[in-house]
């Protein structure tokens, strides 16, 4: 499951701040939770799934699935006359054993509408298989299940706009299995350690397209306006990776070698399929060669659906993406390697790590998610250059550091409150960094050879961290127990202080290292680069204790001592270099983090000439994210910085090859509120970049609000993303009835990121718009957002907005009808949380 909805939690915190409410801080989940004392064992295997055959059709009015299932199993090792299947919230009509083509009813107990305890017709041994027939009805909307930070719902089967009442939303059906939600739409042993082949027959309205795992083996038109499609998966995979999707999709056919690679999109976006997903064949080729294991399945499809409950999902052969990935060429101008492009890489890598070899239990979800997270930087570096790969590494590292309580959790955890808790910043971002450090320590040849051994040894089976360790030890010839004990079975990270001393008499450079974190002392191998006399000397060193001193004999005082020369360590670092040393590092060390650290140091105190030189030089850097950071760091209240940077900013705003840099330069110029820049801003409104247009419109509003509003009305018809958000901000909080339709539609159709970025503005619009009907429609949207994103606390934010700003203003307007709806909506949201 893709990690990217973790950003939603952060954005929801920003929402809380924006609506000026107070949310009581909660203790991290690792404190005083008795559930954490429970050892979460890998479930015992009594029976093994062998094959799962489903025949399903749908009731769009009731949001039901009517299913028939033939599931073949065999005892794992010990003889048994019982079978337990997960089956959540279903009506069970018949359970039989299939004997000679006949169904012989079996006795069973349906426990808490969650689990079927079935008495078999005899004792079966592990050299015998048997087939169970089940007739059932799945009722997902009547199921009470909770989600997590990564997966915000868990009812397995989703009917989207089934009655077609929403004109802005297509009618769709799709599934979401992870963690154990496939058993909400078919009975199974819903554990990642199980593997089964699969055949799914779906009867759907003939106008719709279907997608499932494996190969489409037949399509049969029916006389009642329906069509029956059968999909077959000949290779075994885990039940949580089963999927179905039904809807009005257009399919673009691509390929990698002889493997079909297909893209399913809404008709509106079908012309841009290659623009959105076109890198996929190259990604497959890159990952196949890197791992030494060709893509292991018979097809790869990607489908985009509405109202998805996470970022994306790596269903075997059929990845499902949320609507955020579906963009026009106008939007893609600003995309670069953004979150959606990262998602595409992440989910594809899961086809090896997660699908081909699956974590044995949720305790070992690192074997799926840490690898997929790691893959993001691999593709970034391959496609866009090493700077981009290093940026992805840095970004994920900072996300981990910025998460309270994350340092208390092991990567592999056998004690957790709920399996959904494993889908967190530790399993994703921290785990990816741990793999990157291991790759650096072993070297690429040994590391990727070890991954090859792990994949081939455990193909179509399950893996855990110890099996990875053994594979890497086999490849490298090195003992890695220390590394896995420290990083996989231990918590935290080093917090490192670095000081330097040069002794001219002895020509000795001393480096003093101090780990200041609580908890374990980390054993750290890394490189130290010493720059002196026009050359660089690299030393491979180890830090073994909380305090260590490294001593180097150098012919002259070094211009720079660069600790962690590869910038690889997962550490929060205080590096006590002088600004002159950082300037040398910026110019000569070369890596993204070398330059980034220098800009950080320069940005803290821009009074000195050397710091200013670093920032000005960074404005001309080869890599756009360095230029972007340099623009952001500029203190334009400093006269020297202002005078040196102003002409460069004007140039960047007009000619930088990267639209995000152009937009950031315009934003910086806009903050100056200098009327002389108005012409530059107006010219920028004709850009093909929404980001540039948004920055220009915002800058114009600081000089002439009325002109900005008029310009906004002229671009309303072609506005998405940042531009839509900027227009919403211009029109709020004192939204007129004429402006409301745009604000309403932008919030309704703009997607998760836009919604969260203008959440407080939309609350203001609902509070102030004159027409009560508009306010009531806005409250309906707020309720939908509250329920959909309640895993992030959105329900509480909406309640606070309704009871605060909205209620206050509607009271002043004597809007009794809306006030009544406010109270009803608050009660409904509160009721849904019980």
PDB file of N, CA and C in Angstrom, residues 55 201-204 218-222 226-230:
ATOM      1  N   UNK A  55     -17.486 -16.612  -8.822  1.00  0.00           N
ATOM      2  CA  UNK A  55     -18.462 -16.197  -9.831  1.00  0.00           C
ATOM      3  C   UNK A  55     -19.346 -15.153  -9.151  1.00  0.00           C
ATOM      4  N   UNK A 201     -14.941 -14.794 -12.279  1.00  0.00           N
ATOM      5  CA  UNK A 201     -15.926 -14.514 -13.314  1.00  0.00           C
ATOM      6  C   UNK A 201     -16.837 -13.405 -12.808  1.00  0.00           C
ATOM      7  N   UNK A 202     -16.945 -12.317 -13.578  1.00  0.00           N
ATOM      8  CA  UNK A 202     -17.777 -11.171 -13.219  1.00  0.00           C
ATOM      9  C   UNK A 202     -18.846 -10.963 -14.279  1.00  0.00           C
ATOM     10  N   UNK A 203     -20.091 -10.840 -13.841  1.00  0.00           N
ATOM     11  CA  UNK A 203     -21.178 -10.459 -14.741  1.00  0.00           C
ATOM     12  C   UNK A 203     -21.529  -9.001 -14.451  1.00  0.00           C
ATOM     13  N   UNK A 204     -21.402  -8.175 -15.482  1.00  0.00           N
ATOM     14  CA  UNK A 204     -21.521  -6.723 -15.304  1.00  0.00           C
ATOM     15  C   UNK A 204     -22.337  -6.142 -16.458  1.00  0.00           C
ATOM     16  N   UNK A 218     -11.982 -15.060 -21.193  1.00  0.00           N
ATOM     17  CA  UNK A 218     -13.214 -15.162 -21.963  1.00  0.00           C
ATOM     18  C   UNK A 218     -14.123 -13.980 -21.676  1.00  0.00           C
ATOM     19  N   UNK A 219     -14.946 -13.610 -22.678  1.00  0.00           N
ATOM     20  CA  UNK A 219     -16.001 -12.619 -22.540  1.00  0.00           C
ATOM     21  C   UNK A 219     -17.232 -13.154 -23.257  1.00  0.00           C
ATOM     22  N   UNK A 220     -18.363 -13.188 -22.527  1.00  0.00           N
ATOM     23  CA  UNK A 220     -19.583 -13.747 -23.100  1.00  0.00           C
ATOM     24  C   UNK A 220     -20.727 -12.752 -22.961  1.00  0.00           C
ATOM     25  N   UNK A 221     -21.288 -12.253 -24.073  1.00  0.00           N
ATOM     26  CA  UNK A 221     -22.450 -11.358 -23.975  1.00  0.00           C
ATOM     27  C   UNK A 221     -23.692 -12.142 -23.561  1.00  0.00           C
ATOM     28  N   UNK A 222     -24.520 -11.509 -22.735  1.00  0.00           N
ATOM     29  CA  UNK A 222     -25.748 -12.139 -22.271  1.00  0.00           C
ATOM     30  C   UNK A 222     -26.956 -11.417 -22.869  1.00  0.00           C
ATOM     31  N   UNK A 226     -26.132  -7.674 -20.105  1.00  0.00           N
ATOM     32  CA  UNK A 226     -24.911  -7.831 -19.307  1.00  0.00           C
ATOM     33  C   UNK A 226     -23.881  -8.615 -20.116  1.00  0.00           C
ATOM     34  N   UNK A 227     -22.681  -8.683 -19.561  1.00  0.00           N
ATOM     35  CA  UNK A 227     -21.600  -9.454 -20.159  1.00  0.00           C
ATOM     36  C   UNK A 227     -20.862 -10.181 -19.036  1.00  0.00           C
ATOM     37  N   UNK A 228     -20.396 -11.357 -19.316  1.00  0.00           N
ATOM     38  CA  UNK A 228     -19.673 -12.133 -18.308  1.00  0.00           C
ATOM     39  C   UNK A 228     -18.214 -12.254 -18.719  1.00  0.00           C
ATOM     40  N   UNK A 229     -17.328 -11.697 -17.900  1.00  0.00           N
ATOM     41  CA  UNK A 229     -15.884 -11.745 -18.138  1.00  0.00           C
ATOM     42  C   UNK A 229     -15.232 -12.703 -17.153  1.00  0.00           C
ATOM     43  N   UNK A 230     -14.277 -13.472 -17.626  1.00  0.00           N
ATOM     44  CA  UNK A 230     -13.536 -14.389 -16.748  1.00  0.00           C
ATOM     45  C   UNK A 230     -12.051 -14.068 -16.820  1.00  0.00           C
TER      46      UNK A 230
END
